[in-house]
Amino acid sequence: MPATSISIVMPIYNEEALLPELLERMTRVLDRLEREFSLGSEWVLVNDGSRDRSLETLSNFAARESRMTIIDLSRNFGHQSAIQAGLEYATGGAVIIMDGDLQDPPELIPELVCSWQAGNKVVVAKRRSRAERGVKGMLFALFHAMLARLSDMKMETGSGVFGLLDRRAVNDLLKLHERNRFLPGLRTWVGYTQANVLYDREERAAGKPKQSFTRLVRYAFDAIFSFSLKPLRAIWTLGFIVSTFSFLYALFLIVMRMFHINVVAGFTTPTVAILLLGGIQLISIGILGEYLGRIYDEVKQRPHYVINEIIRAPKSDTR
Ligand code: UDP
Ligand code: MG
């Protein structure tokens, strides 16, 4: 087995329907890496508390496939935590992170590896197109546009977790201990020479998306609030604008009084003012809450995941 090797980290949650295809396509790619690139590989699958027969199928396969390791988590910890578990375990000279639903095509792996061998420490697989259409597709586009505008640093857009990280970048990434993890952002933060490889995102091979809509919204909030202080500053700006207008309006009222122009004691103005200010205050408190909740989460310092068992075939070769 060659000294340098590639680790592939893949979270799996209730994916039994597409596992046969995944196992077949991945094995073919891993064989290719060995044959054409003379690279050994380790395939780290993180079972994120699947409730179907995913773990069973994977274990059966792992018994025959020495390159495969299964990290079985004690329950469902979520996509990002599962990836974190895999990253901490992986030992390769480069680590490829990808979803296990075949939306990230395994056949792109050799291209990522080529770019890495050309000297890029971070290779991001960028979607040329999205499989998601309709409302969900529009929301994704909206999110990426907002993130690009709001983020305090220049953020890559149109990419997910799929990509390759050199060992150095992985080690740097693992030093970031925050709990609310938005991987594309953390990857940008780490820096180094980054390259892109374009691909067409496919429909998932089978089954339904495992990230519920609320999870995706949370993930989007994590992305924005952990990489931007602009919402906090926006509250300040909003307060400033509203105060300026109120001050001018007050001046206007005083002038009217001075010239004895009859000001009708109305109902509309106070109502509008109260509702508007009330709304702005609630939104502002909500934004503060988003940050506060995240701070609370960080302060607790809980681990990202709990491992139930690590399953792999007994190996004769080194690791
Ligand atoms: N996944 C996971 N834990 C979860 C949800 C999803 O490990 O709680 C895995 C899932 O099996 C898949 C990947 O994360 O391999 C991406 O999930 P999904 O396709 O549902 O997300 P989307 O493509 O909608 O972002
Ligand atoms: Mg998917």
mmCIF file of C-alpha atoms and ligand atoms in Angstrom:
data_model
loop_
_atom_site.group_PDB
_atom_site.id
_atom_site.type_symbol
_atom_site.label_atom_id
_atom_site.label_comp_id
_atom_site.label_asym_id
_atom_site.label_seq_id
_atom_site.Cartn_x
_atom_site.Cartn_y
_atom_site.Cartn_z
ATOM 1 C CA MET A 1 0.000 0.000 0.000
ATOM 2 C CA PRO A 2 1.434 3.409 -0.993
ATOM 3 C CA ALA A 3 2.370 5.776 1.804
ATOM 4 C CA THR A 4 0.169 8.728 0.893
ATOM 5 C CA SER A 5 -3.444 7.967 0.948
ATOM 6 C CA ILE A 6 -6.759 9.655 0.457
ATOM 7 C CA SER A 7 -9.499 9.579 3.053
ATOM 8 C CA ILE A 8 -13.095 9.904 1.994
ATOM 9 C CA VAL A 9 -15.508 11.076 4.670
ATOM 10 C CA MET A 10 -19.185 10.485 4.118
ATOM 11 C CA PRO A 11 -22.167 10.947 6.449
ATOM 12 C CA ILE A 12 -24.957 8.413 6.146
ATOM 13 C CA TYR A 13 -28.444 8.721 7.584
ATOM 14 C CA ASN A 14 -31.194 6.319 6.497
ATOM 15 C CA GLU A 15 -29.784 5.737 3.027
ATOM 16 C CA GLU A 16 -30.385 1.993 2.618
ATOM 17 C CA ALA A 17 -32.195 2.470 -0.689
ATOM 18 C CA LEU A 18 -29.156 3.857 -2.467
ATOM 19 C CA LEU A 19 -26.362 2.008 -0.666
ATOM 20 C CA PRO A 20 -25.935 -0.759 -3.273
ATOM 21 C CA GLU A 21 -25.309 1.805 -6.013
ATOM 22 C CA LEU A 22 -23.094 3.904 -3.746
ATOM 23 C CA LEU A 23 -20.964 0.913 -2.729
ATOM 24 C CA GLU A 24 -20.528 -0.162 -6.330
ATOM 25 C CA ARG A 25 -19.634 3.251 -7.744
ATOM 26 C CA MET A 26 -17.317 4.096 -4.858
ATOM 27 C CA THR A 27 -15.418 0.807 -5.052
ATOM 28 C CA ARG A 28 -14.814 1.427 -8.719
ATOM 29 C CA VAL A 29 -13.428 4.896 -8.001
ATOM 30 C CA LEU A 30 -11.227 3.679 -5.132
ATOM 31 C CA ASP A 31 -9.809 0.974 -7.398
ATOM 32 C CA ARG A 32 -9.065 3.623 -9.990
ATOM 33 C CA LEU A 33 -7.198 5.753 -7.449
ATOM 34 C CA GLU A 34 -5.009 2.797 -6.623
ATOM 35 C CA ARG A 35 -4.435 1.785 -10.233
ATOM 36 C CA GLU A 36 -3.968 5.131 -11.954
ATOM 37 C CA PHE A 37 -2.733 7.346 -9.154
ATOM 38 C CA SER A 38 -0.971 4.734 -6.994
ATOM 39 C CA LEU A 39 -2.853 6.125 -4.029
ATOM 40 C CA GLY A 40 -4.176 4.084 -1.163
ATOM 41 C CA SER A 41 -7.515 5.061 0.226
ATOM 42 C CA GLU A 42 -9.576 4.895 3.335
ATOM 43 C CA TRP A 43 -13.318 5.308 3.164
ATOM 44 C CA VAL A 44 -14.812 6.589 6.391
ATOM 45 C CA LEU A 45 -18.564 6.278 6.551
ATOM 46 C CA VAL A 46 -20.243 7.911 9.505
ATOM 47 C CA ASN A 47 -23.545 6.315 10.371
ATOM 48 C CA ASP A 48 -25.490 9.166 11.896
ATOM 49 C CA GLY A 49 -27.991 7.107 13.890
ATOM 50 C CA SER A 50 -29.783 5.584 10.908
ATOM 51 C CA ARG A 51 -33.004 3.842 11.798
ATOM 52 C CA ASP A 52 -33.187 1.671 8.685
ATOM 53 C CA ARG A 53 -30.861 -1.146 7.653
ATOM 54 C CA SER A 54 -28.039 1.153 6.473
ATOM 55 C CA LEU A 55 -25.651 0.079 9.227
ATOM 56 C CA GLU A 56 -26.256 -3.606 8.577
ATOM 57 C CA THR A 57 -25.641 -3.262 4.844
ATOM 58 C CA LEU A 58 -22.495 -1.239 5.452
ATOM 59 C CA SER A 59 -21.103 -3.637 8.084
ATOM 60 C CA ASN A 60 -21.611 -6.602 5.801
ATOM 61 C CA PHE A 61 -19.726 -4.802 3.086
ATOM 62 C CA ALA A 62 -16.974 -3.614 5.454
ATOM 63 C CA ALA A 63 -16.264 -7.190 6.442
ATOM 64 C CA ARG A 64 -14.943 -7.742 2.902
ATOM 65 C CA GLU A 65 -13.638 -4.278 2.083
ATOM 66 C CA SER A 66 -10.527 -3.446 4.075
ATOM 67 C CA ARG A 67 -10.487 0.186 2.912
ATOM 68 C CA MET A 68 -13.775 0.855 4.636
ATOM 69 C CA THR A 69 -14.337 2.061 8.191
ATOM 70 C CA ILE A 70 -17.714 2.731 9.740
ATOM 71 C CA ILE A 71 -18.064 5.140 12.609
ATOM 72 C CA ASP A 72 -21.383 4.370 14.207
ATOM 73 C CA LEU A 73 -22.661 7.350 16.212
ATOM 74 C CA SER A 74 -24.824 6.757 19.267
ATOM 75 C CA ARG A 75 -27.745 8.705 17.781
ATOM 76 C CA ASN A 76 -28.567 11.197 15.049
ATOM 77 C CA PHE A 77 -26.308 14.216 15.555
ATOM 78 C CA GLY A 78 -26.867 15.878 12.190
ATOM 79 C CA HIS A 79 -24.969 16.273 8.951
ATOM 80 C CA GLN A 80 -22.234 18.652 10.171
ATOM 81 C CA SER A 81 -21.470 16.719 13.354
ATOM 82 C CA ALA A 82 -21.252 13.471 11.406
ATOM 83 C CA ILE A 83 -18.746 15.076 9.052
ATOM 84 C CA GLN A 84 -16.779 16.341 12.043
ATOM 85 C CA ALA A 85 -16.578 12.789 13.416
ATOM 86 C CA GLY A 86 -15.226 11.554 10.092
ATOM 87 C CA LEU A 87 -12.736 14.406 9.797
ATOM 88 C CA GLU A 88 -11.332 13.755 13.253
ATOM 89 C CA TYR A 89 -10.916 10.086 12.451
ATOM 90 C CA ALA A 90 -9.485 10.380 8.932
ATOM 91 C CA THR A 91 -5.739 9.878 8.572
ATOM 92 C CA GLY A 92 -5.108 10.446 4.857
ATOM 93 C CA GLY A 93 -2.743 12.966 3.318
ATOM 94 C CA ALA A 94 -5.846 14.511 1.798
ATOM 95 C CA VAL A 95 -9.441 14.216 2.910
ATOM 96 C CA ILE A 96 -12.429 14.351 0.601
ATOM 97 C CA ILE A 97 -15.749 15.234 2.177
ATOM 98 C CA MET A 98 -18.914 14.332 0.315
ATOM 99 C CA ASP A 99 -22.580 13.544 0.875
ATOM 100 C CA GLY A 100 -23.562 9.907 0.757
ATOM 101 C CA ASP A 101 -26.693 10.353 -1.311
ATOM 102 C CA LEU A 102 -24.836 10.356 -4.665
ATOM 103 C CA GLN A 103 -25.703 14.007 -5.248
ATOM 104 C CA ASP A 104 -21.947 14.455 -5.082
ATOM 105 C CA PRO A 105 -20.810 12.084 -7.839
ATOM 106 C CA PRO A 106 -17.934 9.782 -6.734
ATOM 107 C CA GLU A 107 -16.610 9.916 -10.297
ATOM 108 C CA LEU A 108 -15.420 13.478 -9.615
ATOM 109 C CA ILE A 109 -12.941 12.256 -6.975
ATOM 110 C CA PRO A 110 -10.052 11.652 -9.452
ATOM 111 C CA GLU A 111 -10.418 15.234 -10.698
ATOM 112 C CA LEU A 112 -10.221 16.584 -7.138
ATOM 113 C CA VAL A 113 -7.135 14.454 -6.545
ATOM 114 C CA CYS A 114 -5.486 15.750 -9.746
ATOM 115 C CA SER A 115 -5.999 19.320 -8.618
ATOM 116 C CA TRP A 116 -4.548 18.438 -5.195
ATOM 117 C CA GLN A 117 -1.515 16.849 -6.785
ATOM 118 C CA ALA A 118 -1.055 20.036 -8.799
ATOM 119 C CA GLY A 119 -0.482 21.774 -5.467
ATOM 120 C CA ASN A 120 -3.875 23.089 -4.354
ATOM 121 C CA LYS A 121 -4.423 22.581 -0.643
ATOM 122 C CA VAL A 122 -8.165 23.150 -0.822
ATOM 123 C CA VAL A 123 -10.225 21.977 -3.766
ATOM 124 C CA VAL A 124 -13.884 22.940 -3.767
ATOM 125 C CA ALA A 125 -16.356 21.080 -5.946
ATOM 126 C CA LYS A 126 -18.643 23.772 -7.268
ATOM 127 C CA ARG A 127 -22.067 23.073 -8.641
ATOM 128 C CA ARG A 128 -22.498 24.175 -12.203
ATOM 129 C CA SER A 129 -26.177 23.441 -11.792
ATOM 130 C CA ARG A 130 -28.496 22.483 -8.997
ATOM 131 C CA ALA A 131 -30.844 19.556 -8.967
ATOM 132 C CA GLU A 132 -33.258 21.374 -6.654
ATOM 133 C CA ARG A 133 -35.901 23.305 -8.516
ATOM 134 C CA GLY A 134 -38.999 25.297 -7.654
ATOM 135 C CA VAL A 135 -39.321 26.974 -4.269
ATOM 136 C CA LYS A 136 -36.428 25.069 -2.681
ATOM 137 C CA GLY A 137 -34.120 26.005 -5.536
ATOM 138 C CA MET A 138 -35.146 29.649 -5.212
ATOM 139 C CA LEU A 139 -34.544 29.618 -1.463
ATOM 140 C CA PHE A 140 -31.056 28.161 -1.993
ATOM 141 C CA ALA A 141 -30.285 30.945 -4.479
ATOM 142 C CA LEU A 142 -31.626 33.560 -2.069
ATOM 143 C CA PHE A 143 -29.524 32.153 0.766
ATOM 144 C CA HIS A 144 -26.314 32.206 -1.253
ATOM 145 C CA ALA A 145 -26.981 35.770 -2.403
ATOM 146 C CA MET A 146 -27.658 36.897 1.194
ATOM 147 C CA LEU A 147 -24.600 35.130 2.538
ATOM 148 C CA ALA A 148 -22.376 36.705 -0.100
ATOM 149 C CA ARG A 149 -23.655 40.167 0.857
ATOM 150 C CA LEU A 150 -23.759 39.752 4.617
ATOM 151 C CA SER A 151 -20.646 37.761 5.340
ATOM 152 C CA ASP A 152 -17.777 39.669 6.942
ATOM 153 C CA MET A 153 -15.252 37.891 4.746
ATOM 154 C CA LYS A 154 -15.429 37.039 1.072
ATOM 155 C CA MET A 155 -17.372 33.825 0.983
ATOM 156 C CA GLU A 156 -17.408 31.176 -1.680
ATOM 157 C CA THR A 157 -20.893 30.637 -3.011
ATOM 158 C CA GLY A 158 -22.602 27.859 -4.858
ATOM 159 C CA SER A 159 -20.775 25.151 -3.022
ATOM 160 C CA GLY A 160 -21.625 22.705 -0.295
ATOM 161 C CA VAL A 161 -19.444 20.377 1.726
ATOM 162 C CA PHE A 162 -18.137 18.473 -1.316
ATOM 163 C CA GLY A 163 -14.423 19.047 -1.746
ATOM 164 C CA LEU A 164 -10.896 18.023 -0.887
ATOM 165 C CA LEU A 165 -8.704 19.272 1.935
ATOM 166 C CA ASP A 166 -4.993 18.721 2.231
ATOM 167 C CA ARG A 167 -3.809 17.279 5.569
ATOM 168 C CA ARG A 168 -2.539 20.715 6.612
ATOM 169 C CA ALA A 169 -5.930 22.302 5.944
ATOM 170 C CA VAL A 170 -7.690 19.481 7.803
ATOM 171 C CA ASN A 171 -5.493 20.003 10.847
ATOM 172 C CA ASP A 172 -6.185 23.729 10.762
ATOM 173 C CA LEU A 173 -9.901 23.114 10.389
ATOM 174 C CA LEU A 174 -9.872 20.780 13.381
ATOM 175 C CA LYS A 175 -8.421 23.579 15.491
ATOM 176 C CA LEU A 176 -11.629 25.558 15.031
ATOM 177 C CA HIS A 177 -13.708 24.438 17.948
ATOM 178 C CA GLU A 178 -16.962 26.238 17.303
ATOM 179 C CA ARG A 179 -20.068 24.130 17.545
ATOM 180 C CA ASN A 180 -22.206 25.855 14.942
ATOM 181 C CA ARG A 181 -20.348 24.587 11.963
ATOM 182 C CA PHE A 182 -20.865 25.891 8.466
ATOM 183 C CA LEU A 183 -18.211 23.968 6.603
ATOM 184 C CA PRO A 184 -17.960 26.052 3.395
ATOM 185 C CA GLY A 185 -17.367 29.105 5.605
ATOM 186 C CA LEU A 186 -14.788 27.411 7.814
ATOM 187 C CA ARG A 187 -13.056 26.141 4.700
ATOM 188 C CA THR A 188 -12.827 29.687 3.337
ATOM 189 C CA TRP A 189 -11.535 30.890 6.714
ATOM 190 C CA VAL A 190 -8.701 28.372 6.665
ATOM 191 C CA GLY A 191 -7.405 29.901 3.439
ATOM 192 C CA TYR A 192 -4.526 28.444 1.350
ATOM 193 C CA THR A 193 -4.564 28.234 -2.424
ATOM 194 C CA GLN A 194 -8.040 27.144 -3.329
ATOM 195 C CA ALA A 195 -9.152 25.651 -6.602
ATOM 196 C CA ASN A 196 -12.563 24.848 -7.991
ATOM 197 C CA VAL A 197 -13.737 21.850 -9.918
ATOM 198 C CA LEU A 198 -17.114 22.211 -11.589
ATOM 199 C CA TYR A 199 -19.762 19.530 -11.680
ATOM 200 C CA ASP A 200 -23.453 19.072 -12.275
ATOM 201 C CA ARG A 201 -25.316 18.265 -9.123
ATOM 202 C CA GLU A 202 -27.489 15.239 -9.591
ATOM 203 C CA GLU A 203 -30.791 14.322 -8.037
ATOM 204 C CA ARG A 204 -30.281 12.082 -5.035
ATOM 205 C CA ALA A 205 -30.125 8.488 -6.247
ATOM 206 C CA ALA A 206 -32.977 7.304 -4.056
ATOM 207 C CA GLY A 207 -34.951 8.207 -0.967
ATOM 208 C CA LYS A 208 -35.968 11.604 0.336
ATOM 209 C CA PRO A 209 -33.661 14.388 1.530
ATOM 210 C CA LYS A 210 -32.709 13.613 5.119
ATOM 211 C CA GLN A 211 -32.163 17.204 6.105
ATOM 212 C CA SER A 212 -35.570 18.490 7.053
ATOM 213 C CA PHE A 213 -36.549 21.974 5.914
ATOM 214 C CA THR A 214 -36.153 23.372 9.442
ATOM 215 C CA ARG A 215 -32.652 21.856 9.639
ATOM 216 C CA LEU A 216 -31.717 23.608 6.409
ATOM 217 C CA VAL A 217 -33.068 26.909 7.722
ATOM 218 C CA ARG A 218 -31.019 26.446 10.925
ATOM 219 C CA TYR A 219 -27.963 25.681 8.828
ATOM 220 C CA ALA A 220 -28.538 28.855 6.816
ATOM 221 C CA PHE A 221 -28.843 30.872 10.052
ATOM 222 C CA ASP A 222 -25.660 29.257 11.368
ATOM 223 C CA ALA A 223 -23.908 30.315 8.207
ATOM 224 C CA ILE A 224 -25.028 33.923 8.392
ATOM 225 C CA PHE A 225 -24.781 34.512 12.128
ATOM 226 C CA SER A 226 -21.449 32.763 12.570
ATOM 227 C CA PHE A 227 -19.788 34.626 9.726
ATOM 228 C CA SER A 228 -21.373 38.038 10.030
ATOM 229 C CA LEU A 229 -21.818 40.770 12.590
ATOM 230 C CA LYS A 230 -23.728 42.842 10.077
ATOM 231 C CA PRO A 231 -27.202 41.979 11.460
ATOM 232 C CA LEU A 232 -26.102 43.395 14.830
ATOM 233 C CA ARG A 233 -24.858 46.545 13.165
ATOM 234 C CA ALA A 234 -28.078 46.744 11.151
ATOM 235 C CA ILE A 235 -30.037 47.096 14.414
ATOM 236 C CA TRP A 236 -27.941 50.102 15.311
ATOM 237 C CA THR A 237 -28.457 51.656 11.879
ATOM 238 C CA LEU A 238 -32.186 51.015 12.044
ATOM 239 C CA GLY A 239 -32.419 52.647 15.468
ATOM 240 C CA PHE A 240 -30.478 55.611 14.190
ATOM 241 C CA ILE A 241 -32.736 56.071 11.158
ATOM 242 C CA VAL A 242 -35.951 55.771 13.189
ATOM 243 C CA SER A 243 -34.651 58.236 15.811
ATOM 244 C CA THR A 244 -33.671 60.761 13.155
ATOM 245 C CA PHE A 245 -37.111 60.610 11.600
ATOM 246 C CA SER A 246 -38.844 60.948 14.970
ATOM 247 C CA PHE A 247 -36.702 63.952 15.801
ATOM 248 C CA LEU A 248 -37.507 65.652 12.495
ATOM 249 C CA TYR A 249 -41.184 64.880 12.944
ATOM 250 C CA ALA A 250 -41.133 66.356 16.453
ATOM 251 C CA LEU A 251 -39.517 69.517 15.089
ATOM 252 C CA PHE A 252 -42.189 69.694 12.416
ATOM 253 C CA LEU A 253 -44.942 69.438 15.076
ATOM 254 C CA ILE A 254 -43.375 72.186 17.163
ATOM 255 C CA VAL A 255 -43.151 74.488 14.151
ATOM 256 C CA MET A 256 -46.814 73.819 13.351
ATOM 257 C CA ARG A 257 -47.724 74.746 16.936
ATOM 258 C CA MET A 258 -45.682 77.927 16.784
ATOM 259 C CA PHE A 259 -47.518 79.108 13.689
ATOM 260 C CA HIS A 260 -50.823 78.118 15.269
ATOM 261 C CA ILE A 261 -51.612 75.693 12.538
ATOM 262 C CA ASN A 262 -54.184 73.396 13.964
ATOM 263 C CA VAL A 263 -52.808 69.947 14.473
ATOM 264 C CA VAL A 264 -55.649 67.457 14.598
ATOM 265 C CA ALA A 265 -55.123 65.010 17.421
ATOM 266 C CA GLY A 266 -55.138 61.914 15.287
ATOM 267 C CA PHE A 267 -55.215 58.243 15.846
ATOM 268 C CA THR A 268 -53.222 57.106 12.837
ATOM 269 C CA THR A 269 -49.831 58.574 13.623
ATOM 270 C CA PRO A 270 -49.389 57.120 17.144
ATOM 271 C CA THR A 271 -50.713 53.748 16.064
ATOM 272 C CA VAL A 272 -48.360 53.526 13.119
ATOM 273 C CA ALA A 273 -45.465 54.724 15.251
ATOM 274 C CA ILE A 274 -46.156 52.181 18.001
ATOM 275 C CA LEU A 275 -46.597 49.277 15.591
ATOM 276 C CA LEU A 276 -43.530 50.184 13.598
ATOM 277 C CA LEU A 277 -41.299 50.607 16.622
ATOM 278 C CA GLY A 278 -42.746 47.487 18.254
ATOM 279 C CA GLY A 279 -41.963 45.496 15.141
ATOM 280 C CA ILE A 280 -38.450 46.837 14.868
ATOM 281 C CA GLN A 281 -37.816 46.103 18.539
ATOM 282 C CA LEU A 282 -39.059 42.533 18.248
ATOM 283 C CA ILE A 283 -36.908 41.879 15.188
ATOM 284 C CA SER A 284 -33.900 43.384 16.943
ATOM 285 C CA ILE A 285 -34.431 41.269 20.043
ATOM 286 C CA GLY A 286 -34.792 38.241 17.766
ATOM 287 C CA ILE A 287 -31.461 38.970 16.121
ATOM 288 C CA LEU A 288 -29.811 39.418 19.515
ATOM 289 C CA GLY A 289 -31.392 36.108 20.522
ATOM 290 C CA GLU A 290 -29.844 34.330 17.544
ATOM 291 C CA TYR A 291 -26.396 35.395 18.679
ATOM 292 C CA LEU A 292 -27.122 34.770 22.347
ATOM 293 C CA GLY A 293 -28.372 31.245 21.665
ATOM 294 C CA ARG A 294 -25.240 30.477 19.717
ATOM 295 C CA ILE A 295 -23.034 31.880 22.463
ATOM 296 C CA TYR A 296 -24.849 29.671 24.984
ATOM 297 C CA ASP A 297 -24.305 26.689 22.731
ATOM 298 C CA GLU A 298 -20.587 27.430 22.453
ATOM 299 C CA VAL A 299 -20.151 28.022 26.170
ATOM 300 C CA LYS A 300 -21.537 24.609 27.063
ATOM 301 C CA GLN A 301 -18.639 23.034 25.149
ATOM 302 C CA ARG A 302 -20.388 19.748 24.582
ATOM 303 C CA PRO A 303 -18.674 17.324 22.226
ATOM 304 C CA HIS A 304 -19.983 17.312 18.645
ATOM 305 C CA TYR A 305 -20.939 13.649 18.716
ATOM 306 C CA VAL A 306 -20.745 10.395 20.658
ATOM 307 C CA ILE A 307 -19.320 7.268 19.048
ATOM 308 C CA ASN A 308 -21.055 3.982 19.669
ATOM 309 C CA GLU A 309 -18.693 1.733 17.766
ATOM 310 C CA ILE A 310 -16.004 1.779 15.105
ATOM 311 C CA ILE A 311 -16.387 -1.056 12.639
ATOM 312 C CA ARG A 312 -13.729 -2.180 10.196
ATOM 313 C CA ALA A 313 -12.353 -5.356 8.768
ATOM 314 C CA PRO A 314 -9.293 -6.686 10.586
ATOM 315 C CA LYS A 315 -6.376 -5.349 8.560
ATOM 316 C CA SER A 316 -3.014 -6.891 7.996
ATOM 317 C CA ASP A 317 -1.531 -3.816 6.363
ATOM 318 C CA THR A 318 -0.590 -0.622 8.149
ATOM 319 C CA ARG A 319 -2.730 2.352 8.791
HETATM 320 N N1 UDP B 1 -27.249 13.200 6.763
HETATM 321 C C1 UDP B 1 -26.739 12.856 8.009
HETATM 322 N N2 UDP B 1 -27.443 13.214 9.130
HETATM 323 C C2 UDP B 1 -28.603 13.924 9.073
HETATM 324 C C3 UDP B 1 -29.093 14.316 7.798
HETATM 325 C C4 UDP B 1 -28.385 13.932 6.665
HETATM 326 O O1 UDP B 1 -25.696 12.228 8.114
HETATM 327 O O2 UDP B 1 -29.172 14.207 10.112
HETATM 328 C C5 UDP B 1 -26.502 12.790 5.551
HETATM 329 C C6 UDP B 1 -27.336 12.146 4.470
HETATM 330 O O3 UDP B 1 -27.377 10.743 4.613
HETATM 331 C C7 UDP B 1 -26.594 12.545 3.198
HETATM 332 C C8 UDP B 1 -26.014 13.894 3.561
HETATM 333 O O4 UDP B 1 -25.979 13.959 4.981
HETATM 334 O O5 UDP B 1 -25.545 11.656 2.930
HETATM 335 C C9 UDP B 1 -26.803 15.041 2.986
HETATM 336 O O6 UDP B 1 -28.139 14.944 3.375
HETATM 337 P P1 UDP B 1 -29.352 15.365 2.438
HETATM 338 O O7 UDP B 1 -29.177 14.800 1.079
HETATM 339 O O8 UDP B 1 -30.603 15.028 3.145
HETATM 340 O O9 UDP B 1 -29.164 16.934 2.431
HETATM 341 P P2 UDP B 1 -29.377 17.958 1.214
HETATM 342 O O10 UDP B 1 -28.784 17.330 -0.016
HETATM 343 O O11 UDP B 1 -30.839 18.144 1.145
HETATM 344 O O12 UDP B 1 -28.619 19.147 1.693
HETATM 345 MG MG MG B 2 -28.748 15.524 -0.711
#
